[in-house]
XYZ file of C-alpha atoms in Angstrom:
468
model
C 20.402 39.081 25.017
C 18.271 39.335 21.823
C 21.173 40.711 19.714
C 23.472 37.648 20.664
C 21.028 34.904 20.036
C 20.151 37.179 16.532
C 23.810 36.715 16.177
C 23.645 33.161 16.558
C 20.706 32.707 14.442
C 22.557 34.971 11.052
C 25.652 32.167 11.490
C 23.408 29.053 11.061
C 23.301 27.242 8.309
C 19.550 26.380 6.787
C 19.634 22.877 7.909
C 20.671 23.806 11.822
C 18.294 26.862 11.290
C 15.006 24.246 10.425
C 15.721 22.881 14.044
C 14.376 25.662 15.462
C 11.305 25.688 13.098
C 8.377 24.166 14.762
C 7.032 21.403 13.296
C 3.865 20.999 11.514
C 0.722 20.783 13.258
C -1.120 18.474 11.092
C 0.542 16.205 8.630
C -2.204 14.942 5.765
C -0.749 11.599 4.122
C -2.334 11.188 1.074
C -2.653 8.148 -1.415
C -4.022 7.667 -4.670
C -4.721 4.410 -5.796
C -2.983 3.379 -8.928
C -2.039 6.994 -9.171
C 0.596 7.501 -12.061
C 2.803 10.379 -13.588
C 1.984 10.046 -17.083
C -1.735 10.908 -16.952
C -1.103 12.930 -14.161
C 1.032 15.028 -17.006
C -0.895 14.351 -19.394
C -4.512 15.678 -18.062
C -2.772 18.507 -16.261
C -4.160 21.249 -18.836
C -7.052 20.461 -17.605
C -6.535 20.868 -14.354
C -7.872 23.847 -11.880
C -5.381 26.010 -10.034
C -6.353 24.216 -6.964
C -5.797 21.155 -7.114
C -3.243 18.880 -8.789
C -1.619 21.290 -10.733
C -1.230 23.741 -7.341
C 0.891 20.748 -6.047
C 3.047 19.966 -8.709
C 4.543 23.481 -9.121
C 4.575 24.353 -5.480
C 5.525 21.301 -4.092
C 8.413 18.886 -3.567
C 8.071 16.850 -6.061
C 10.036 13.331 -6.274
C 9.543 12.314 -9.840
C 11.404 8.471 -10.361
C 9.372 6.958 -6.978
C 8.910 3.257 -6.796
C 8.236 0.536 -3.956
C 11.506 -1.385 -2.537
C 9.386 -4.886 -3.011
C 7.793 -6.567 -6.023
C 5.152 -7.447 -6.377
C 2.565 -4.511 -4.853
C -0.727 -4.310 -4.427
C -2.979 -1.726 -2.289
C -2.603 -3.555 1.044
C 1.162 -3.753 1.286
C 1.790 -0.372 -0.463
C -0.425 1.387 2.393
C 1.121 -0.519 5.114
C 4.290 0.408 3.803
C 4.136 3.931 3.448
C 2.895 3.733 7.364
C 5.387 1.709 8.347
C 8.410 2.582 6.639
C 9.171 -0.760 5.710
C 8.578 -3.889 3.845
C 6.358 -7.151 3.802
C 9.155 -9.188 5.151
C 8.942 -7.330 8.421
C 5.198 -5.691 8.366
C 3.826 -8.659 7.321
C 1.032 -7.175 5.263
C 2.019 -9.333 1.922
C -1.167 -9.146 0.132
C -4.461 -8.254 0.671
C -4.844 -12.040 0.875
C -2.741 -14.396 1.654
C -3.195 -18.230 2.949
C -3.379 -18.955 6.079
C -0.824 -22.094 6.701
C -3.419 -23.374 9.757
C -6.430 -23.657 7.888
C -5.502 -23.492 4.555
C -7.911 -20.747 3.542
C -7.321 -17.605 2.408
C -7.085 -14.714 4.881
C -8.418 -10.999 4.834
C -5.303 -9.056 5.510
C -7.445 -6.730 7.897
C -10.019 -9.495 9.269
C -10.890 -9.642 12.703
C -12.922 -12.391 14.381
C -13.980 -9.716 17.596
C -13.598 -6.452 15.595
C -14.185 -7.243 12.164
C -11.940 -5.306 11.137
C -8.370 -4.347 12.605
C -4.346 -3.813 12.103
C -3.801 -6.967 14.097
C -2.067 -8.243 11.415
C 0.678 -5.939 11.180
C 3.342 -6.399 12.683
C 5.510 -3.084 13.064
C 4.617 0.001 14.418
C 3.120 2.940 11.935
C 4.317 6.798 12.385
C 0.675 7.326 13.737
C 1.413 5.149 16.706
C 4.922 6.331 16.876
C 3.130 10.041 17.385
C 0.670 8.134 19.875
C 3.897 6.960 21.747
C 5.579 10.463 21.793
C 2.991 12.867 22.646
C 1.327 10.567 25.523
C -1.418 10.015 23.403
C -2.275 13.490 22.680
C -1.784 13.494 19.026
C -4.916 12.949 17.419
C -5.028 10.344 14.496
C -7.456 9.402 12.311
C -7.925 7.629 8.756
C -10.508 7.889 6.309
C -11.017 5.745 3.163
C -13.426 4.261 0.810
C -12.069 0.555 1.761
C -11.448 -0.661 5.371
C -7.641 -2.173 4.315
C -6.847 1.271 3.597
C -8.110 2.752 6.330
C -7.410 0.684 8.884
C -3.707 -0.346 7.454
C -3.083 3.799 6.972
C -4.425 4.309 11.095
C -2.051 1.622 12.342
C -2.627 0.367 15.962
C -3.043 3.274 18.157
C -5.255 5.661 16.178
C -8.584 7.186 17.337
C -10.613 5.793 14.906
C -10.531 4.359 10.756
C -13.251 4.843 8.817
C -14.392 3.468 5.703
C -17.861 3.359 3.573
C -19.704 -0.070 3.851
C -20.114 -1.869 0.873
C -23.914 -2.673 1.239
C -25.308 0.263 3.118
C -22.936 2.951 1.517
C -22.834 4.699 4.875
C -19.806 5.407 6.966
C -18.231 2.907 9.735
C -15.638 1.969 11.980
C -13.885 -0.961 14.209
C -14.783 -1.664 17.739
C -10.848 -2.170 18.126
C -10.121 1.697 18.121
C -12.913 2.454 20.410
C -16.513 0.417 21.837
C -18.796 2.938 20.294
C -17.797 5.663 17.604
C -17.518 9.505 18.259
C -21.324 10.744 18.565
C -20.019 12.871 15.395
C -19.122 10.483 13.344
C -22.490 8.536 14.429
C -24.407 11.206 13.150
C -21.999 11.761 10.185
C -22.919 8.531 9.192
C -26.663 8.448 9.575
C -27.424 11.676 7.518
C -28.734 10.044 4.666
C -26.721 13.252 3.107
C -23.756 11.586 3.197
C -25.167 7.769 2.153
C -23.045 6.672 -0.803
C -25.071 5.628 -3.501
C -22.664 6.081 -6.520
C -19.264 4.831 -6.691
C -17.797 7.483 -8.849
C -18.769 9.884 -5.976
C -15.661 8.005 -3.538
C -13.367 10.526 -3.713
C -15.844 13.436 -2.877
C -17.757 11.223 0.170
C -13.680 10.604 1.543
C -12.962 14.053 1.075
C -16.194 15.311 2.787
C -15.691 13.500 5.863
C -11.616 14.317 6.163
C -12.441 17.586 6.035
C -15.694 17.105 8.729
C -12.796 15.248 10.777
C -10.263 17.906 11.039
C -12.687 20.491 11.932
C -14.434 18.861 14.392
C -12.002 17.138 16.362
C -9.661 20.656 15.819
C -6.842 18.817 14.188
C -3.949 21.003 13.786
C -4.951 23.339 16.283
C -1.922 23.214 18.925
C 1.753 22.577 19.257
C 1.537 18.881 18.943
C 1.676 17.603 15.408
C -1.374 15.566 14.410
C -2.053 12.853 11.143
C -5.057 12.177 9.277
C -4.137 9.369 6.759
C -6.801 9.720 3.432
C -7.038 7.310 0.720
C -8.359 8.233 -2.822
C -8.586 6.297 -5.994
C -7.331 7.234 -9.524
C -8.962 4.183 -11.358
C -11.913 3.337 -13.492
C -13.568 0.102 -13.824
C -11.674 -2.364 -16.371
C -14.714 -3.044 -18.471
C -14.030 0.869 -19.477
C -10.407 0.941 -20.115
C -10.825 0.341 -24.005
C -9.522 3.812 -25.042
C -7.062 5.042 -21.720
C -7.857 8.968 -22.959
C -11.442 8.867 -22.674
C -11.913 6.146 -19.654
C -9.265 8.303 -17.724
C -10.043 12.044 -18.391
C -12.947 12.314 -16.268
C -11.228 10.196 -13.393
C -8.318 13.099 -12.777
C -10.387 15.635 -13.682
C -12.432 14.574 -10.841
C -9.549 13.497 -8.674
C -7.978 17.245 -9.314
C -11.276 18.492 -7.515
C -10.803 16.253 -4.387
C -7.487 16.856 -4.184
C -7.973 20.756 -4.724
C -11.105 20.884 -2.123
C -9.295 19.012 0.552
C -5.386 21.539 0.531
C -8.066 24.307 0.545
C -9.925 23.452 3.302
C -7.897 22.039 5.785
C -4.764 24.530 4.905
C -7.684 27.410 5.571
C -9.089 25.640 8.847
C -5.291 25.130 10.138
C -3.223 27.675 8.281
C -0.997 26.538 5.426
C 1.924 27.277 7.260
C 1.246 24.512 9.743
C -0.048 21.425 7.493
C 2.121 19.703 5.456
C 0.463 17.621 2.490
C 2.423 14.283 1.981
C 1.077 12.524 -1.669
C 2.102 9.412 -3.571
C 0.687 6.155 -5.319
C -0.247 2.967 -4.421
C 2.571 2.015 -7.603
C 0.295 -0.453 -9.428
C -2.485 -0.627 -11.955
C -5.231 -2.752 -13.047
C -5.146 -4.036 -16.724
C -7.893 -5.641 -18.204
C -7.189 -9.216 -19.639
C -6.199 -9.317 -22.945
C -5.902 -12.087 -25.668
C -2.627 -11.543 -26.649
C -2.754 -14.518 -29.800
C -5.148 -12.470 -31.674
C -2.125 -10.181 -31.976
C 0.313 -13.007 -32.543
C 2.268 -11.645 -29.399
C 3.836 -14.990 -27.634
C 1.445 -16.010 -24.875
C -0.011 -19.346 -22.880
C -1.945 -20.184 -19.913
C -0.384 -21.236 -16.782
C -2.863 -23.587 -14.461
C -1.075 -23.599 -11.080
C -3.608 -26.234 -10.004
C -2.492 -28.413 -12.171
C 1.120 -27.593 -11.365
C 1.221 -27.934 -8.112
C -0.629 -31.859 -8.462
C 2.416 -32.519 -11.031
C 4.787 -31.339 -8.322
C 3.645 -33.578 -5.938
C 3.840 -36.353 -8.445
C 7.524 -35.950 -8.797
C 8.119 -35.246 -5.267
C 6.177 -38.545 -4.208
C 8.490 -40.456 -7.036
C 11.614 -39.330 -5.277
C 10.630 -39.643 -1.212
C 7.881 -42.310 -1.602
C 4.179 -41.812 -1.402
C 2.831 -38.701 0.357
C 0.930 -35.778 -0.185
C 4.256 -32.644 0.276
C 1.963 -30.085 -1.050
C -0.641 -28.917 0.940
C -2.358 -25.662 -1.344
C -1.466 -23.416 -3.555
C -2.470 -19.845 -3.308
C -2.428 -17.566 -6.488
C 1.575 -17.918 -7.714
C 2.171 -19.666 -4.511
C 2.955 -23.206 -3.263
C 2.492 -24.438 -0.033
C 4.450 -27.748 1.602
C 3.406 -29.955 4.162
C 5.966 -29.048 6.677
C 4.963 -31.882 9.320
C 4.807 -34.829 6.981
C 8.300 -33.243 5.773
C 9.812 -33.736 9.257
C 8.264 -36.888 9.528
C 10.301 -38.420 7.262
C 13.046 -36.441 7.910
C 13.529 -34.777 4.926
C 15.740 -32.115 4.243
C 13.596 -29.321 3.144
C 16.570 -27.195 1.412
C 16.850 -30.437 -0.650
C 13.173 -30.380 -1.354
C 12.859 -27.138 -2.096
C 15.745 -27.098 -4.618
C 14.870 -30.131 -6.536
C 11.399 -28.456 -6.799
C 12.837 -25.571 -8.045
C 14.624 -27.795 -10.826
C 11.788 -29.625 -11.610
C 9.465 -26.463 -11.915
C 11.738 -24.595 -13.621
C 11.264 -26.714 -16.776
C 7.695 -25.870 -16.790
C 6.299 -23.779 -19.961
C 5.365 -20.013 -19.025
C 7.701 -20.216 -15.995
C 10.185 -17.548 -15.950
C 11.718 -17.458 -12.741
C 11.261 -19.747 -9.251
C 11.869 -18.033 -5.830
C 12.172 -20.729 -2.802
C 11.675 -19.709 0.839
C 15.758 -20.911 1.326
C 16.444 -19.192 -1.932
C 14.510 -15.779 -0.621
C 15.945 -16.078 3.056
C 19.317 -15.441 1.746
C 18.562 -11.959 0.497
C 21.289 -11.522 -2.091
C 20.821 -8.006 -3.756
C 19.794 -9.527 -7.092
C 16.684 -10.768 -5.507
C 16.583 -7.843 -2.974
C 12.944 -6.813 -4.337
C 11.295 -10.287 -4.177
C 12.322 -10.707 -0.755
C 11.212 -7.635 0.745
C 7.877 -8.424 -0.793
C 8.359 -12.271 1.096
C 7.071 -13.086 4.543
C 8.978 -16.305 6.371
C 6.048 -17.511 8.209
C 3.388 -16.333 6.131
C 4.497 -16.526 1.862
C 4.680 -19.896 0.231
C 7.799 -22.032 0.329
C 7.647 -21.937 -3.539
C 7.026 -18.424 -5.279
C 6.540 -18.862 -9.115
C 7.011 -16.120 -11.939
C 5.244 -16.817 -14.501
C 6.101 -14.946 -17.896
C 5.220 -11.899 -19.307
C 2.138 -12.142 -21.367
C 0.695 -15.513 -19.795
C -2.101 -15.675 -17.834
C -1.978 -17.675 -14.515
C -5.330 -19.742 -13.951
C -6.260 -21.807 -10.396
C -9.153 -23.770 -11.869
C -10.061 -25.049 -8.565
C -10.774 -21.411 -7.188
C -11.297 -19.819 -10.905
C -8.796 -17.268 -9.999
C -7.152 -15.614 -13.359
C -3.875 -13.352 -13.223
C -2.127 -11.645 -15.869
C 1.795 -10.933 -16.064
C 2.722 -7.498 -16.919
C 6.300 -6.719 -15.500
C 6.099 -3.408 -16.598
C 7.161 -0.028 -14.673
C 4.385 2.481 -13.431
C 5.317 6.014 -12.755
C 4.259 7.617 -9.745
C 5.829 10.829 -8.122
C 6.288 11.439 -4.087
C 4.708 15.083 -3.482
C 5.384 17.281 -0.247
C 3.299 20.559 -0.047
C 3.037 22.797 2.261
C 4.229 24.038 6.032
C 7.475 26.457 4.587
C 8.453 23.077 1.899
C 10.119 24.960 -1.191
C 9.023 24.210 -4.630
C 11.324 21.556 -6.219
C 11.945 19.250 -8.353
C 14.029 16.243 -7.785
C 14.601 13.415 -10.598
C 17.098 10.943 -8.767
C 14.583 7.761 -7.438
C 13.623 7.514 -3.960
C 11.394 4.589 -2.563
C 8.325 5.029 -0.525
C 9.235 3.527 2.392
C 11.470 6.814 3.549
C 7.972 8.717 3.431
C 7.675 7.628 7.073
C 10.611 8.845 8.322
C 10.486 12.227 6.465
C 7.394 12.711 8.439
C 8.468 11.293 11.593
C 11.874 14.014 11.057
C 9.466 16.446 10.312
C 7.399 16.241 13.538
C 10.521 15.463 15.639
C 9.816 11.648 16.454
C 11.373 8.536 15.717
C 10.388 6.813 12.757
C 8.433 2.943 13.123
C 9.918 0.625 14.958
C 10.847 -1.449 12.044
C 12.048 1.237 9.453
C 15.712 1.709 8.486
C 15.374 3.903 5.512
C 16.759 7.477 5.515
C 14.254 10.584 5.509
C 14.026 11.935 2.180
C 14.719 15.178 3.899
C-alpha cells in the first residue's frame, strides 16, 4: 500500500501535491500604515537580519500592489484587505462619512451599546469565514494601536479587538465580542508595565501584546488554522516631515525591530513551518500642507461651503425656490431626496445639470454623480468601487492637483495629491518560496489567498482570484 500511494505522490504535479499539504496553523495578517517601497528600499541597509530585510529576501514578495478603489484611507484599506472587497459592497467608505439621517458625520466603527464595533460593515471578513468553517473553533483576535483597525481587521465573529485608549494609554476592548474581557487581557491591561505613555513606543506596545496573545490563548497550536490580524504604523507626525531622510530613518528602523521581534517570536512559539506571515500597506500617506505659490507651482483654494450654497442657487433658479442640498461632507454633496420627490423631479436630470454647472467651477477637475458612478463603466471602475449607493454623496467632486479643499463651516482643509504610493504584498513563511513577482496585483485577493491557504471560502462578498 505505501509504495502505490508513493507512486501516486512522485506523478503529481506541485500544485495537486500542495493539496495534500496541511494548511497553516496560524495565519498573522499584518499592516503597516502608510507603509511604502521606496523607503522600505531605501533604509534597508540599515536593517537587522530579522526583521524587514529577513522578509524581503525570503518571502513572496508582490512588488507593483495597489488598492482597486480611489480614494483610500486607513478605514477602507483595512476593511478591505479583510473582506476581499471594496467600499461599494463593505461599506466602510471612510473613516467618516455623513450620515444621510442626521446629517452629522459618523465614526465608521461607532457604536451607541458597544462603543465600538464592525456593525458597520457589511460583508463578511476571512476571520468570520474561519469562525463559520471550523464551528467556531478557530481562534481570532486583532490587536492595534486604533480601534478602526482593530475592530475593522477582527470582523464580526472574532474573540476579541483590542486597541490602546487614547486618554489612559492602557489596553481595551468592545463589549460586542464578549461582556467582560479575557481575565488575561484584564490584567494585561492593568500592569502599569504595559501603560502607553509615548506614542513612538506603538509599534512595540502592539507587538508586545500580539505576541502575549498567541501564547496565551495557544494560537497555532492544533490542526485548525487560526488569525491574529496586527496593525502597525510606518508614519511620523507631519510637523516633522521637513527633510523625508531624517523624519523617516528612525521610523523603519524602529518598525524593522517590531516587525523582526514579532516573525521571531510567534514562528518560535508555533514553528515556522506552520505560520504564515501575510504583510502589506494601508496604500496612502500623509503630506503636510504646502504653499505651493511661493514656488510659483499653479494652485487655488477650493471652499466647498461656498460651493455647495452656489449650487443650490442655480438649482433653486431652475425648479423654483427650495433648499436641494442638504450638507456637504469633505468633497461631497448631499441632496434633499424628499423635497426632490416632492416636486417630482427627475433626479438623473438634477444630478446632470449639477454636474454641468459644477463642472465650470475653478479647481474642479473632474465631477462623479451617484447615476454617473452606478453605471460602473471601466474608466471610472476605481471611483466606484471606492462609492457606496446609500451611504456616498450624490455629487463626488475632484478637485485639482495642487489645490487645497477648505469647508469653512467645519474648518476642514484637504490637499490634492493624485500621486502613486508604492507598497509591496509580502507572504513569509509556512513552506512559501522566496520570490519575486513584478506584474501588479490588488489587495483585495489577500483574502482569498488566505482563505485558499487554510482551505475555506473566501468573504461572502469577494470575487477576486487568490494570488496563489
Amino acid at each position: 500500500m505505501n509504495r502505490y500511494l508513493a507512486l501516486i505522490i512522485a506523478v503529481l504535479s506541485g500544485t495537486e501535491l500542495q493539496a495534500f499539504e496541511s494548511a497553516p496553523r496560524l495565519v498573522v495578517n499584518l499592516v503597516v500604515d502608510q507603509l511604502r517601497s521606496d523607503y522600505l528600499d531605501y533604509f534597508s541597509p540599515l536593517y537587522s537580519s530579522d526583521g524587514l530585510k529577513k522578509l524581503m529576501e525570503e518571502g513572496r514578495v508582490y512588488e507593483a500592489a495597489s488598492y482597486p478603489f480611489t480614494p483610500v484611507d486607513k478605514a477602507s484599506a483595512i476593511a478591505t484587505i479583510a473582506t476581499g472587497t471594496t467600499p461599494y459592497y463593505h461599506g466602510i467608505i471612510g473613516m467618516r462619512w455623513l450620515d444621510r439621517n442626521t446629517l452629522r458625520p459618523t465614526y465608521c466603527c461607532d457604536d451607541m451599546k458597544h462603543f465600538a464595533s464592525p456593525h458597520r460593515m457589511m460583508t463578511s471578513t476571512v476571520g468570520d469565514e474561519m469562525k463559520v468553517s471550523s464551528h467556531g473553533s478557530s481562534i481570532v483576535w486583532s490587536i492595534a494601536e486604533k480601534r478602526e483597525a482593530a475592530i475593522l481587521s477582527a470582523g464580526h465573529a472574532a474573540d476579541g479587538a483590542l486597541w490602546i485608549d487614547e486618554k489612559t494609554g492602557r489596553w481595551r476592548g468592545s463589549t460586542y465580542y464578549s461582556p467582560t474581557l479575557p481575565v488575561w487581557v484584564k490584567s494585561y491591561a492593568n500592569n502599569d508595565a504595559h501603560l502607553v505613555k509615548n506614542k513612538q513606543l506603538t509599534n512595540d506596545a502592539v507587538v508586545d501584546l500580539a505576541i502575549q496573545t498567541v501564547n496565551t490563548t495557544a494560537m497555532g497550536r492544533d490542526e485548525v488554522s487560526d488569525l491574529l490580524s496586527v496593525s502597525l504604523s510606518a508614519t511620523a507626525s507631519i510637523e516633522d516631515l521637513t527633510n523625508w531622510q531624517t523624519s523617516m530613518e528612525p521610523v523603519y528602523m524602529q518598525l524593522d525591530k517590531c516587525v523582526g521581534r514579532l516573525v521571531s517570536s510567534i514562528s518560535e512559539a508555533v514553528g515556522a513551518d506552520h505560520v504564515m506571515f501575510v504583510v502589506t500597506s494601508t496604500g496612502y500617506v500623509d503630506e503636510p500642507i504646502t504653499d505651493l505659490s511661493s514656488y510659483r507651482i499653479p494652485t487655488g483654494t477650493f471652499y466647498i461651503n461656498r460651493t455647495a450654497n452656489l449650487l443650490n442657487m442655480f438649482l433653486s433658479a431652475v425648479y423654483g425656490q427650495g433648499h436641494y442640498v442638504e450638507s456637504c461632507f469633505r468633497n461631497e454633496v448631499y441632496l434633499n431626496h424628499k423635497l426632490i420627490e416632492q416636486k417630482n423631479i427627475s433626479l438623473a436630470e438634477m444630478l446632470q445639470r449639477s454636474q454641468d454647472f459644477l463642472v465650470q467651477n475653478a479647481g474642479v477637475a473632474e465631477v462623479y454623480t451617484s447615476e454617473r458612478l452606478l453605471r460602473g463603466n471601466n474608466d471610472i471602475l476605481k471611483r466606484r468601487n471606492a462609492f457606496h449607493p446609500t451611504l456616498s454623496g450624490d455629487i463626488i467632486i475632484e478637485v485639482a492637483p495642487g489645490w487645497q479643499l477648505v469647508n469653512e463651516d467645519t474648518q476642514e482643509r484637504l490637499s490634492t495629491r493624485a500621486s502613486f504610493v508604492p507598497f509591496p504584498i509580502i507572504i513569509f513563511g509556512a513552506g512559501t518560496r522566496a520570490e519575486r513577482i513584478t506584474l501588479p496585483v490588488t489587495v483585495d485577493r489577500i483574502a482569498p489567498t488566505i482563505a485558499r491557504n487554510i482551505r475555506i471560502r473566501a468573504p461572502n462578498a469577494c470575487t477576486a482570484e487568490p494570488l496563489f
